[in-house]
Amino acid sequence: MNDTQISAPPGLPQIITAARFDAPRYLVFRAFMEPDLLSQWLGPRRVTTTIEEYDPRDGGRYHYTHHDAEGNDYAFRGVFHGDPSLEGAVQTFEYEGAPGHVSLETLTLEDTGDGTLVRTVSVYQSVEDRDAMVEAGMETGVTEGMERLEMLLDKLKRESGGGAARAA
Amino acid sequence: MNDTQISAPPGLPQIITAARFDAPRYLVFRAFMEPDLLSQWLGPRRVTTTIEEYDPRDGGRYHYTHHDAEGNDYAFRGVFHGDPSLEGAVQTFEYEGAPGHVSLETLTLEDTGDGTLVRTVSVYQSVEDRDAMVEAGMETGVTEGMERLEMLLDKLKRESGGGAARAA
Protein backbone atom coordinates (compact mmCIF):
# COMPACT_ATOMS: atom_id res chain seq x y z
CA MET A 1 0.00 0.00 0.00
CA ASN A 2 1.19 3.47 -0.81
CA ASP A 3 -0.79 4.81 2.20
CA THR A 4 -1.53 8.24 0.73
CA GLN A 5 -1.64 11.09 3.23
CA ILE A 6 -3.55 14.23 2.32
CA SER A 7 -3.41 17.38 4.41
CA ALA A 8 -5.53 20.51 3.85
CA PRO A 9 -4.92 22.62 6.99
CA PRO A 10 -7.93 24.81 7.90
CA GLY A 11 -7.44 28.42 6.88
CA LEU A 12 -4.34 27.78 4.75
CA PRO A 13 -4.40 27.93 0.93
CA GLN A 14 -2.48 24.65 0.67
CA ILE A 15 -2.94 20.96 0.03
CA ILE A 16 -0.05 18.64 0.88
CA THR A 17 0.07 14.97 -0.10
CA ALA A 18 2.56 12.18 0.55
CA ALA A 19 2.68 8.59 -0.69
CA ARG A 20 5.34 5.91 -0.52
CA PHE A 21 6.07 3.50 -3.35
CA ASP A 22 8.01 0.26 -3.44
CA ALA A 23 9.69 1.30 -6.68
CA PRO A 24 12.94 3.02 -7.66
CA ARG A 25 12.83 6.75 -8.19
CA TYR A 26 13.68 6.67 -11.89
CA LEU A 27 10.57 4.58 -12.51
CA VAL A 28 8.33 6.94 -10.52
CA PHE A 29 9.86 9.85 -12.41
CA ARG A 30 9.05 8.16 -15.72
CA ALA A 31 5.44 7.60 -14.59
CA PHE A 32 5.09 11.36 -14.00
CA MET A 33 6.95 12.58 -17.08
CA GLU A 34 5.98 10.22 -19.90
CA PRO A 35 2.48 10.99 -21.22
CA ASP A 36 1.87 7.35 -22.19
CA LEU A 37 2.44 6.33 -18.57
CA LEU A 38 0.88 9.39 -16.89
CA SER A 39 -2.41 8.88 -18.76
CA GLN A 40 -2.68 5.38 -17.25
CA TRP A 41 -2.89 6.49 -13.62
CA LEU A 42 -3.72 10.21 -13.32
CA GLY A 43 -7.02 11.00 -11.61
CA PRO A 44 -9.85 8.97 -10.07
CA ARG A 45 -10.70 5.47 -11.26
CA ARG A 46 -13.94 6.55 -12.95
CA VAL A 47 -12.16 8.59 -15.64
CA THR A 48 -9.97 7.91 -18.63
CA THR A 49 -7.40 10.52 -19.56
CA THR A 50 -6.29 11.99 -22.87
CA ILE A 51 -3.07 14.00 -22.79
CA GLU A 52 -3.18 16.50 -25.64
CA GLU A 53 0.08 18.28 -24.79
CA TYR A 54 2.89 17.44 -22.37
CA ASP A 55 6.22 19.21 -22.60
CA PRO A 56 8.06 18.82 -19.27
CA ARG A 57 10.75 21.49 -19.56
CA ASP A 58 11.15 25.13 -18.43
CA GLY A 59 8.24 27.00 -20.01
CA GLY A 60 6.78 23.84 -21.52
CA ARG A 61 3.00 23.52 -21.48
CA TYR A 62 0.68 20.64 -20.70
CA HIS A 63 -3.00 20.01 -21.37
CA TYR A 64 -5.01 16.92 -20.51
CA THR A 65 -8.66 15.90 -20.31
CA HIS A 66 -10.44 13.47 -18.01
CA HIS A 67 -13.45 11.72 -19.57
CA ASP A 68 -16.11 10.03 -17.46
CA ALA A 69 -18.70 7.36 -18.40
CA GLU A 70 -21.47 9.99 -18.59
CA GLY A 71 -19.69 11.79 -21.41
CA ASN A 72 -18.39 14.69 -19.33
CA ASP A 73 -14.97 16.15 -20.05
CA TYR A 74 -12.77 17.88 -17.46
CA ALA A 75 -9.77 19.69 -18.94
CA PHE A 76 -6.66 20.91 -17.12
CA ARG A 77 -3.64 22.89 -18.20
CA GLY A 78 -0.51 24.57 -16.98
CA VAL A 79 3.18 25.26 -17.56
CA PHE A 80 6.38 23.90 -16.09
CA HIS A 81 8.63 26.21 -14.05
CA GLY A 82 12.19 25.01 -14.53
CA ASP A 83 13.30 21.71 -16.00
CA PRO A 84 11.97 18.66 -14.14
CA SER A 85 14.62 16.36 -12.65
CA LEU A 86 14.70 13.12 -10.68
CA GLU A 87 14.24 15.37 -7.62
CA GLY A 88 10.86 16.56 -8.89
CA ALA A 89 9.08 19.30 -10.79
CA VAL A 90 7.26 22.61 -10.34
CA GLN A 91 4.25 23.47 -12.48
CA THR A 92 1.14 25.63 -12.58
CA PHE A 93 -2.33 24.06 -12.65
CA GLU A 94 -5.71 25.34 -13.81
CA TYR A 95 -9.03 23.56 -14.22
CA GLU A 96 -10.59 24.98 -17.36
CA GLY A 97 -14.04 24.64 -15.79
CA ALA A 98 -13.01 27.38 -13.32
CA PRO A 99 -10.77 29.62 -15.43
CA GLY A 100 -8.63 32.17 -13.65
CA HIS A 101 -8.10 30.02 -10.57
CA VAL A 102 -4.50 28.88 -10.79
CA SER A 103 -2.38 26.92 -8.34
CA LEU A 104 1.32 26.13 -8.09
CA GLU A 105 2.20 22.46 -7.70
CA THR A 106 5.52 21.23 -6.40
CA LEU A 107 6.35 17.55 -6.84
CA THR A 108 9.21 16.09 -4.80
CA LEU A 109 10.58 12.58 -5.39
CA GLU A 110 12.75 11.31 -2.54
CA ASP A 111 14.85 8.16 -2.87
CA THR A 112 14.40 6.39 0.49
CA GLY A 113 16.75 3.53 -0.33
CA ASP A 114 13.95 0.94 -0.26
CA GLY A 115 11.58 2.93 -2.44
CA THR A 116 10.38 6.40 -3.32
CA LEU A 117 8.52 9.00 -1.28
CA VAL A 118 6.30 11.17 -3.48
CA ARG A 119 5.25 14.49 -2.01
CA THR A 120 3.20 17.28 -3.53
CA VAL A 121 2.58 20.78 -2.23
CA SER A 122 -0.19 22.75 -3.96
CA VAL A 123 -0.65 26.41 -3.13
CA TYR A 124 -3.74 28.33 -4.24
CA GLN A 125 -4.40 32.03 -4.83
CA SER A 126 -6.80 32.00 -1.86
CA VAL A 127 -8.15 29.75 0.87
CA GLU A 128 -11.50 29.83 -1.00
CA ASP A 129 -9.83 28.36 -4.09
CA ARG A 130 -8.26 25.66 -1.95
CA ASP A 131 -11.60 24.85 -0.29
CA ALA A 132 -13.31 24.66 -3.70
CA MET A 133 -10.71 22.11 -4.81
CA VAL A 134 -11.34 19.99 -1.69
CA GLU A 135 -15.11 20.20 -2.22
CA ALA A 136 -14.67 19.15 -5.87
CA GLY A 137 -13.41 15.80 -4.59
CA MET A 138 -9.68 16.15 -5.14
CA GLU A 139 -9.05 13.73 -2.24
CA THR A 140 -10.67 10.84 -4.13
CA GLY A 141 -8.79 11.79 -7.28
CA VAL A 142 -5.45 11.84 -5.49
CA THR A 143 -6.00 8.68 -3.45
CA GLU A 144 -7.28 6.64 -6.38
CA GLY A 145 -4.63 8.11 -8.65
CA MET A 146 -1.90 7.00 -6.24
CA GLU A 147 -3.43 3.50 -6.10
CA ARG A 148 -3.45 3.36 -9.89
CA LEU A 149 0.15 4.63 -9.94
CA GLU A 150 1.15 1.83 -7.57
CA MET A 151 -0.42 -0.76 -9.87
CA LEU A 152 1.34 0.76 -12.88
CA LEU A 153 4.69 0.77 -11.08
CA ASP A 154 4.24 -2.90 -10.13
CA LYS A 155 3.54 -3.71 -13.78
CA LEU A 156 6.57 -1.73 -14.97
CA LYS A 157 8.80 -3.48 -12.42
CA ARG A 158 7.60 -6.89 -13.63
CA GLU A 159 8.15 -5.93 -17.25
CA SER A 160 11.64 -4.64 -16.58
CA GLY A 161 12.42 -7.93 -14.80
CA GLY A 162 13.74 -6.02 -11.81
CA GLY A 163 12.45 -5.59 -8.31
CA ALA A 164 12.21 -2.65 -5.97
CA ALA A 165 15.82 -3.27 -4.99
CA ARG A 166 17.01 -2.11 -8.40
CA ALA A 167 19.08 0.99 -7.85
CA ALA A 168 17.60 4.36 -8.83
CA MET B 1 0.41 59.25 -4.71
CA ASN B 2 -0.25 55.64 -5.53
CA ASP B 3 -0.57 54.85 -1.79
CA THR B 4 0.74 51.30 -1.99
CA GLN B 5 -0.85 48.84 0.43
CA ILE B 6 1.08 45.68 1.34
CA SER B 7 -0.48 42.88 3.36
CA ALA B 8 1.37 39.81 4.65
CA PRO B 9 -1.11 38.15 7.01
CA PRO B 10 0.60 36.26 9.88
CA GLY B 11 0.66 32.51 9.31
CA LEU B 12 -0.47 32.71 5.68
CA PRO B 13 1.89 31.99 2.74
CA GLN B 14 0.70 35.10 0.90
CA ILE B 15 1.63 38.68 0.15
CA ILE B 16 -1.06 40.96 -1.27
CA THR B 17 -0.36 44.44 -2.64
CA ALA B 18 -2.59 47.17 -4.05
CA ALA B 19 -1.75 50.53 -5.62
CA ARG B 20 -3.83 53.09 -7.47
CA PHE B 21 -2.55 55.02 -10.49
CA ASP B 22 -3.86 58.10 -12.21
CA ALA B 23 -3.29 56.52 -15.62
CA PRO B 24 -5.34 54.51 -18.10
CA ARG B 25 -5.13 50.76 -17.91
CA TYR B 26 -3.56 50.26 -21.33
CA LEU B 27 -0.62 52.38 -20.22
CA VAL B 28 -0.17 50.45 -16.96
CA PHE B 29 -0.39 47.22 -18.95
CA ARG B 30 2.36 48.45 -21.27
CA ALA B 31 4.56 49.35 -18.29
CA PHE B 32 4.31 45.74 -17.06
CA MET B 33 4.64 43.99 -20.42
CA GLU B 34 7.25 45.96 -22.38
CA PRO B 35 10.77 45.17 -21.16
CA ASP B 36 12.04 48.66 -22.07
CA LEU B 37 9.44 50.17 -19.74
CA LEU B 38 9.51 47.46 -17.04
CA SER B 39 13.27 47.85 -16.57
CA GLN B 40 12.74 51.54 -15.73
CA TRP B 41 10.65 50.98 -12.60
CA LEU B 42 10.94 47.39 -11.34
CA GLY B 43 12.45 47.02 -7.87
CA PRO B 44 13.87 49.37 -5.25
CA ARG B 45 15.46 52.70 -6.15
CA ARG B 46 18.99 51.56 -5.34
CA VAL B 47 19.11 49.07 -8.24
CA THR B 48 19.23 49.19 -12.00
CA THR B 49 17.64 46.36 -13.91
CA THR B 50 18.69 44.37 -16.95
CA ILE B 51 15.99 42.24 -18.56
CA GLU B 52 17.67 39.35 -20.37
CA GLU B 53 14.50 37.56 -21.43
CA TYR B 54 10.83 38.60 -21.38
CA ASP B 55 8.25 36.68 -23.34
CA PRO B 56 4.77 37.45 -21.91
CA ARG B 57 2.67 34.62 -23.40
CA ASP B 58 1.51 31.20 -22.22
CA GLY B 59 4.67 29.25 -21.40
CA GLY B 60 6.91 32.23 -22.16
CA ARG B 61 9.89 32.73 -19.88
CA TYR B 62 11.41 35.79 -18.27
CA HIS B 63 14.76 36.50 -16.64
CA TYR B 64 15.99 39.78 -15.19
CA THR B 65 18.80 40.99 -12.95
CA HIS B 66 18.94 43.82 -10.42
CA HIS B 67 22.37 45.45 -10.07
CA ASP B 68 23.29 47.57 -7.05
CA ALA B 69 26.03 50.17 -6.59
CA GLU B 70 28.21 47.68 -4.67
CA GLY B 71 28.42 45.41 -7.71
CA ASN B 72 25.97 42.80 -6.44
CA ASP B 73 23.62 41.07 -8.88
CA TYR B 74 20.21 39.65 -7.95
CA ALA B 75 18.66 37.51 -10.67
CA PHE B 76 15.03 36.41 -10.96
CA ARG B 77 13.20 34.15 -13.36
CA GLY B 78 9.87 32.52 -14.06
CA VAL B 79 7.28 31.58 -16.67
CA PHE B 80 3.90 32.97 -17.67
CA HIS B 81 0.78 30.88 -17.12
CA GLY B 82 -1.71 31.82 -19.82
CA ASP B 83 -1.52 34.81 -22.13
CA PRO B 84 -1.44 38.17 -20.31
CA SER B 85 -4.33 40.52 -21.09
CA LEU B 86 -5.42 44.02 -20.06
CA GLU B 87 -7.03 42.26 -17.08
CA GLY B 88 -3.65 41.06 -15.84
CA ALA B 89 -1.21 38.16 -15.85
CA VAL B 90 -0.22 35.03 -13.91
CA GLN B 91 3.42 34.03 -13.61
CA THR B 92 5.84 32.04 -11.50
CA PHE B 93 8.71 33.75 -9.67
CA GLU B 94 12.02 32.48 -8.34
CA TYR B 95 15.00 34.33 -6.89
CA GLU B 96 18.07 32.54 -8.17
CA GLY B 97 19.86 33.28 -4.90
CA ALA B 98 17.41 30.88 -3.20
CA PRO B 99 16.82 28.25 -5.88
CA GLY B 100 13.92 25.87 -5.42
CA HIS B 101 11.72 28.44 -3.66
CA VAL B 102 9.06 29.35 -6.20
CA SER B 103 5.98 31.54 -5.86
CA LEU B 104 2.94 32.18 -8.03
CA GLU B 105 2.19 35.83 -8.79
CA THR B 106 -1.18 37.07 -9.98
CA LEU B 107 -1.37 40.60 -11.36
CA THR B 108 -4.81 42.20 -11.72
CA LEU B 109 -5.36 45.52 -13.52
CA GLU B 110 -8.73 47.08 -12.79
CA ASP B 111 -10.05 50.04 -14.79
CA THR B 112 -11.64 52.30 -12.14
CA GLY B 113 -12.85 54.90 -14.64
CA ASP B 114 -10.57 57.59 -13.25
CA GLY B 115 -7.45 55.43 -13.22
CA THR B 116 -6.15 51.92 -12.68
CA LEU B 117 -6.04 49.75 -9.57
CA VAL B 118 -3.06 47.40 -9.62
CA ARG B 119 -3.28 44.37 -7.35
CA THR B 120 -0.87 41.48 -6.89
CA VAL B 121 -1.35 38.26 -5.00
CA SER B 122 1.79 36.20 -4.38
CA VAL B 123 1.47 32.71 -2.92
CA TYR B 124 4.48 30.80 -1.62
CA GLN B 125 5.17 27.10 -1.14
CA SER B 126 5.29 27.66 2.63
CA VAL B 127 4.81 30.37 5.26
CA GLU B 128 8.58 30.17 5.85
CA ASP B 129 9.21 31.10 2.20
CA ARG B 130 6.81 34.02 2.53
CA ASP B 131 8.48 35.20 5.73
CA ALA B 132 11.91 34.99 4.10
CA MET B 133 10.66 37.21 1.28
CA VAL B 134 9.38 39.79 3.78
CA GLU B 135 12.68 39.68 5.70
CA ALA B 136 14.59 40.17 2.44
CA GLY B 137 13.01 43.60 2.16
CA MET B 138 10.36 43.01 -0.49
CA GLU B 139 8.23 45.78 1.06
CA THR B 140 10.82 48.42 0.15
CA GLY B 141 11.18 46.95 -3.32
CA VAL B 142 7.44 47.01 -3.96
CA THR B 143 6.80 50.46 -2.47
CA GLU B 144 9.71 52.10 -4.28
CA GLY B 145 8.90 50.20 -7.46
CA MET B 146 5.33 51.52 -7.39
CA GLU B 147 6.66 55.06 -6.86
CA ARG B 148 8.97 54.66 -9.83
CA LEU B 149 6.09 53.22 -11.86
CA GLU B 150 4.00 56.28 -11.03
CA MET B 151 6.77 58.58 -12.25
CA LEU B 152 7.14 56.57 -15.45
CA LEU B 153 3.38 56.65 -16.08
CA ASP B 154 3.36 60.45 -15.60
CA LYS B 155 6.16 60.72 -18.13
CA LEU B 156 4.38 58.47 -20.63
CA LYS B 157 1.16 60.45 -20.24
CA ARG B 158 3.00 63.72 -20.94
CA GLU B 159 4.73 62.19 -23.96
CA SER B 160 1.48 60.88 -25.40
CA GLY B 161 -0.05 64.32 -24.91
CA GLY B 162 -3.01 62.83 -23.09
CA GLY B 163 -4.15 63.06 -19.50
CA ALA B 164 -5.52 60.53 -17.06
CA ALA B 165 -8.96 61.09 -18.57
CA ARG B 166 -7.91 59.42 -21.79
CA ALA B 167 -10.04 56.30 -22.15
CA ALA B 168 -8.44 52.92 -21.52
mmCIF file with all atom_site columns, N, CA and C in Angstrom, chain B residues 118-151:
data_model
loop_
_atom_site.group_PDB
_atom_site.id
_atom_site.type_symbol
_atom_site.label_atom_id
_atom_site.label_alt_id
_atom_site.label_comp_id
_atom_site.label_asym_id
_atom_site.label_entity_id
_atom_site.label_seq_id
_atom_site.pdbx_PDB_ins_code
_atom_site.Cartn_x
_atom_site.Cartn_y
_atom_site.Cartn_z
_atom_site.occupancy
_atom_site.B_iso_or_equiv
_atom_site.pdbx_formal_charge
_atom_site.auth_seq_id
_atom_site.auth_comp_id
_atom_site.auth_asym_id
_atom_site.auth_atom_id
_atom_site.pdbx_PDB_model_num
ATOM 1   N N  . VAL B 1 118 ? -3.989 48.499 -9.370  1.00 0.00 ? 118 VAL B N  1
ATOM 2   C CA . VAL B 1 118 ? -3.061 47.402 -9.616  1.00 0.00 ? 118 VAL B CA 1
ATOM 3   C C  . VAL B 1 118 ? -2.996 46.537 -8.365  1.00 0.00 ? 118 VAL B C  1
ATOM 4   N N  . ARG B 1 119 ? -3.360 45.280 -8.501  1.00 0.00 ? 119 ARG B N  1
ATOM 5   C CA . ARG B 1 119 ? -3.282 44.371 -7.353  1.00 0.00 ? 119 ARG B CA 1
ATOM 6   C C  . ARG B 1 119 ? -2.397 43.180 -7.684  1.00 0.00 ? 119 ARG B C  1
ATOM 7   N N  . THR B 1 120 ? -1.632 42.717 -6.711  1.00 0.00 ? 120 THR B N  1
ATOM 8   C CA . THR B 1 120 ? -0.869 41.485 -6.890  1.00 0.00 ? 120 THR B CA 1
ATOM 9   C C  . THR B 1 120 ? -1.145 40.555 -5.711  1.00 0.00 ? 120 THR B C  1
ATOM 10  N N  . VAL B 1 121 ? -1.268 39.297 -6.025  1.00 0.00 ? 121 VAL B N  1
ATOM 11  C CA . VAL B 1 121 ? -1.350 38.260 -4.996  1.00 0.00 ? 121 VAL B CA 1
ATOM 12  C C  . VAL B 1 121 ? -0.201 37.304 -5.252  1.00 0.00 ? 121 VAL B C  1
ATOM 13  N N  . SER B 1 122 ? 0.685  37.157 -4.270  1.00 0.00 ? 122 SER B N  1
ATOM 14  C CA . SER B 1 122 ? 1.792  36.203 -4.378  1.00 0.00 ? 122 SER B CA 1
ATOM 15  C C  . SER B 1 122 ? 1.541  35.090 -3.369  1.00 0.00 ? 122 SER B C  1
ATOM 16  N N  . VAL B 1 123 ? 1.598  33.847 -3.840  1.00 0.00 ? 123 VAL B N  1
ATOM 17  C CA . VAL B 1 123 ? 1.471  32.711 -2.915  1.00 0.00 ? 123 VAL B CA 1
ATOM 18  C C  . VAL B 1 123 ? 2.748  31.894 -2.965  1.00 0.00 ? 123 VAL B C  1
ATOM 19  N N  . TYR B 1 124 ? 3.199  31.481 -1.788  1.00 0.00 ? 124 TYR B N  1
ATOM 20  C CA . TYR B 1 124 ? 4.482  30.803 -1.618  1.00 0.00 ? 124 TYR B CA 1
ATOM 21  C C  . TYR B 1 124 ? 4.258  29.342 -1.243  1.00 0.00 ? 124 TYR B C  1
ATOM 22  N N  . GLN B 1 125 ? 5.293  28.532 -1.437  1.00 0.00 ? 125 GLN B N  1
ATOM 23  C CA . GLN B 1 125 ? 5.169  27.103 -1.140  1.00 0.00 ? 125 GLN B CA 1
ATOM 24  C C  . GLN B 1 125 ? 5.058  26.844 0.358   1.00 0.00 ? 125 GLN B C  1
ATOM 25  N N  . SER B 1 126 ? 5.393  27.823 1.173   1.00 0.00 ? 126 SER B N  1
ATOM 26  C CA . SER B 1 126 ? 5.290  27.664 2.626   1.00 0.00 ? 126 SER B CA 1
ATOM 27  C C  . SER B 1 126 ? 5.250  29.050 3.267   1.00 0.00 ? 126 SER B C  1
ATOM 28  N N  . VAL B 1 127 ? 4.799  29.114 4.504   1.00 0.00 ? 127 VAL B N  1
ATOM 29  C CA . VAL B 1 127 ? 4.814  30.374 5.257   1.00 0.00 ? 127 VAL B CA 1
ATOM 30  C C  . VAL B 1 127 ? 6.262  30.819 5.478   1.00 0.00 ? 127 VAL B C  1
ATOM 31  N N  . GLU B 1 128 ? 7.163  29.842 5.652   1.00 0.00 ? 128 GLU B N  1
ATOM 32  C CA . GLU B 1 128 ? 8.582  30.167 5.849   1.00 0.00 ? 128 GLU B CA 1
ATOM 33  C C  . GLU B 1 128 ? 9.130  30.894 4.614   1.00 0.00 ? 128 GLU B C  1
ATOM 34  N N  . ASP B 1 129 ? 8.767  30.426 3.434   1.00 0.00 ? 129 ASP B N  1
ATOM 35  C CA . ASP B 1 129 ? 9.209  31.095 2.204   1.00 0.00 ? 129 ASP B CA 1
ATOM 36  C C  . ASP B 1 129 ? 8.670  32.526 2.156   1.00 0.00 ? 129 ASP B C  1
ATOM 37  N N  . ARG B 1 130 ? 7.421  32.683 2.528   1.00 0.00 ? 130 ARG B N  1
ATOM 38  C CA . ARG B 1 130 ? 6.810  34.017 2.527   1.00 0.00 ? 130 ARG B CA 1
ATOM 39  C C  . ARG B 1 130 ? 7.560  34.911 3.513   1.00 0.00 ? 130 ARG B C  1
ATOM 40  N N  . ASP B 1 131 ? 7.795  34.398 4.718   1.00 0.00 ? 131 ASP B N  1
ATOM 41  C CA . ASP B 1 131 ? 8.480  35.205 5.731   1.00 0.00 ? 131 ASP B CA 1
ATOM 42  C C  . ASP B 1 131 ? 9.887  35.602 5.273   1.00 0.00 ? 131 ASP B C  1
ATOM 43  N N  . ALA B 1 132 ? 10.565 34.682 4.595   1.00 0.00 ? 132 ALA B N  1
ATOM 44  C CA . ALA B 1 132 ? 11.911 34.987 4.095   1.00 0.00 ? 132 ALA B CA 1
ATOM 45  C C  . ALA B 1 132 ? 11.858 36.124 3.082   1.00 0.00 ? 132 ALA B C  1
ATOM 46  N N  . MET B 1 133 ? 10.809 36.143 2.275   1.00 0.00 ? 133 MET B N  1
ATOM 47  C CA . MET B 1 133 ? 10.656 37.207 1.280   1.00 0.00 ? 133 MET B CA 1
ATOM 48  C C  . MET B 1 133 ? 10.424 38.554 1.966   1.00 0.00 ? 133 MET B C  1
ATOM 49  N N  . VAL B 1 134 ? 9.629  38.560 3.022   1.00 0.00 ? 134 VAL B N  1
ATOM 50  C CA . VAL B 1 134 ? 9.382  39.792 3.781   1.00 0.00 ? 134 VAL B CA 1
ATOM 51  C C  . VAL B 1 134 ? 10.688 40.272 4.423   1.00 0.00 ? 134 VAL B C  1
ATOM 52  N N  . GLU B 1 135 ? 11.426 39.314 5.032   1.00 0.00 ? 135 GLU B N  1
ATOM 53  C CA . GLU B 1 135 ? 12.677 39.683 5.696   1.00 0.00 ? 135 GLU B CA 1
ATOM 54  C C  . GLU B 1 135 ? 13.729 40.184 4.703   1.00 0.00 ? 135 GLU B C  1
ATOM 55  N N  . ALA B 1 136 ? 13.638 39.727 3.456   1.00 0.00 ? 136 ALA B N  1
ATOM 56  C CA . ALA B 1 136 ? 14.594 40.168 2.436   1.00 0.00 ? 136 ALA B CA 1
ATOM 57  C C  . ALA B 1 136 ? 14.317 41.590 1.961   1.00 0.00 ? 136 ALA B C  1
ATOM 58  N N  . GLY B 1 137 ? 13.250 42.197 2.489   1.00 0.00 ? 137 GLY B N  1
ATOM 59  C CA . GLY B 1 137 ? 13.006 43.602 2.161   1.00 0.00 ? 137 GLY B CA 1
ATOM 60  C C  . GLY B 1 137 ? 12.100 43.817 0.971   1.00 0.00 ? 137 GLY B C  1
ATOM 61  N N  . MET B 1 138 ? 11.220 42.855 0.696   1.00 0.00 ? 138 MET B N  1
ATOM 62  C CA . MET B 1 138 ? 10.361 43.010 -0.487  1.00 0.00 ? 138 MET B CA 1
ATOM 63  C C  . MET B 1 138 ? 9.457  44.238 -0.370  1.00 0.00 ? 138 MET B C  1
ATOM 64  N N  . GLU B 1 139 ? 9.127  44.632 0.876   1.00 0.00 ? 139 GLU B N  1
ATOM 65  C CA . GLU B 1 139 ? 8.229  45.783 1.057   1.00 0.00 ? 139 GLU B CA 1
ATOM 66  C C  . GLU B 1 139 ? 8.843  47.046 0.458   1.00 0.00 ? 139 GLU B C  1
ATOM 67  N N  . THR B 1 140 ? 10.131 47.271 0.733   1.00 0.00 ? 140 THR B N  1
ATOM 68  C CA . THR B 1 140 ? 10.819 48.423 0.148   1.00 0.00 ? 140 THR B CA 1
ATOM 69  C C  . THR B 1 140 ? 10.833 48.324 -1.369  1.00 0.00 ? 140 THR B C  1
ATOM 70  N N  . GLY B 1 141 ? 11.133 47.138 -1.870  1.00 0.00 ? 141 GLY B N  1
ATOM 71  C CA . GLY B 1 141 ? 11.182 46.953 -3.316  1.00 0.00 ? 141 GLY B CA 1
ATOM 72  C C  . GLY B 1 141 ? 9.853  47.263 -3.979  1.00 0.00 ? 141 GLY B C  1
ATOM 73  N N  . VAL B 1 142 ? 8.768  46.785 -3.370  1.00 0.00 ? 142 VAL B N  1
ATOM 74  C CA . VAL B 1 142 ? 7.444  47.013 -3.956  1.00 0.00 ? 142 VAL B CA 1
ATOM 75  C C  . VAL B 1 142 ? 7.062  48.488 -3.859  1.00 0.00 ? 142 VAL B C  1
ATOM 76  N N  . THR B 1 143 ? 7.223  49.073 -2.675  1.00 0.00 ? 143 THR B N  1
ATOM 77  C CA . THR B 1 143 ? 6.801  50.464 -2.472  1.00 0.00 ? 143 THR B CA 1
ATOM 78  C C  . THR B 1 143 ? 7.577  51.404 -3.384  1.00 0.00 ? 143 THR B C  1
ATOM 79  N N  . GLU B 1 144 ? 8.904  51.235 -3.420  1.00 0.00 ? 144 GLU B N  1
ATOM 80  C CA . GLU B 1 144 ? 9.709  52.105 -4.281  1.00 0.00 ? 144 GLU B CA 1
ATOM 81  C C  . GLU B 1 144 ? 9.442  51.815 -5.750  1.00 0.00 ? 144 GLU B C  1
ATOM 82  N N  . GLY B 1 145 ? 9.229  50.544 -6.081  1.00 0.00 ? 145 GLY B N  1
ATOM 83  C CA . GLY B 1 145 ? 8.902  50.197 -7.458  1.00 0.00 ? 145 GLY B CA 1
ATOM 84  C C  . GLY B 1 145 ? 7.614  50.880 -7.901  1.00 0.00 ? 145 GLY B C  1
ATOM 85  N N  . MET B 1 146 ? 6.608  50.874 -7.033  1.00 0.00 ? 146 MET B N  1
ATOM 86  C CA . MET B 1 146 ? 5.334  51.517 -7.386  1.00 0.00 ? 146 MET B CA 1
ATOM 87  C C  . MET B 1 146 ? 5.509  53.028 -7.536  1.00 0.00 ? 146 MET B C  1
ATOM 88  N N  . GLU B 1 147 ? 6.383  53.621 -6.711  1.00 0.00 ? 147 GLU B N  1
ATOM 89  C CA . GLU B 1 147 ? 6.656  55.063 -6.858  1.00 0.00 ? 147 GLU B CA 1
ATOM 90  C C  . GLU B 1 147 ? 7.338  55.351 -8.191  1.00 0.00 ? 147 GLU B C  1
ATOM 91  N N  . ARG B 1 148 ? 8.275  54.483 -8.552  1.00 0.00 ? 148 ARG B N  1
ATOM 92  C CA . ARG B 1 148 ? 8.972  54.660 -9.830  1.00 0.00 ? 148 ARG B CA 1
ATOM 93  C C  . ARG B 1 148 ? 8.009  54.439 -10.998 1.00 0.00 ? 148 ARG B C  1
ATOM 94  N N  . LEU B 1 149 ? 7.092  53.465 -10.831 1.00 0.00 ? 149 LEU B N  1
ATOM 95  C CA . LEU B 1 149 ? 6.091  53.215 -11.864 1.00 0.00 ? 149 LEU B CA 1
ATOM 96  C C  . LEU B 1 149 ? 5.213  54.451 -12.056 1.00 0.00 ? 149 LEU B C  1
ATOM 97  N N  . GLU B 1 150 ? 4.838  55.075 -10.940 1.00 0.00 ? 150 GLU B N  1
ATOM 98  C CA . GLU B 1 150 ? 4.001  56.281 -11.030 1.00 0.00 ? 150 GLU B CA 1
ATOM 99  C C  . GLU B 1 150 ? 4.711  57.388 -11.810 1.00 0.00 ? 150 GLU B C  1
ATOM 100 N N  . MET B 1 151 ? 6.002  57.568 -11.527 1.00 0.00 ? 151 MET B N  1
ATOM 101 C CA . MET B 1 151 ? 6.772  58.582 -12.251 1.00 0.00 ? 151 MET B CA 1
ATOM 102 C C  . MET B 1 151 ? 6.846  58.259 -13.738 1.00 0.00 ? 151 MET B C  1
#
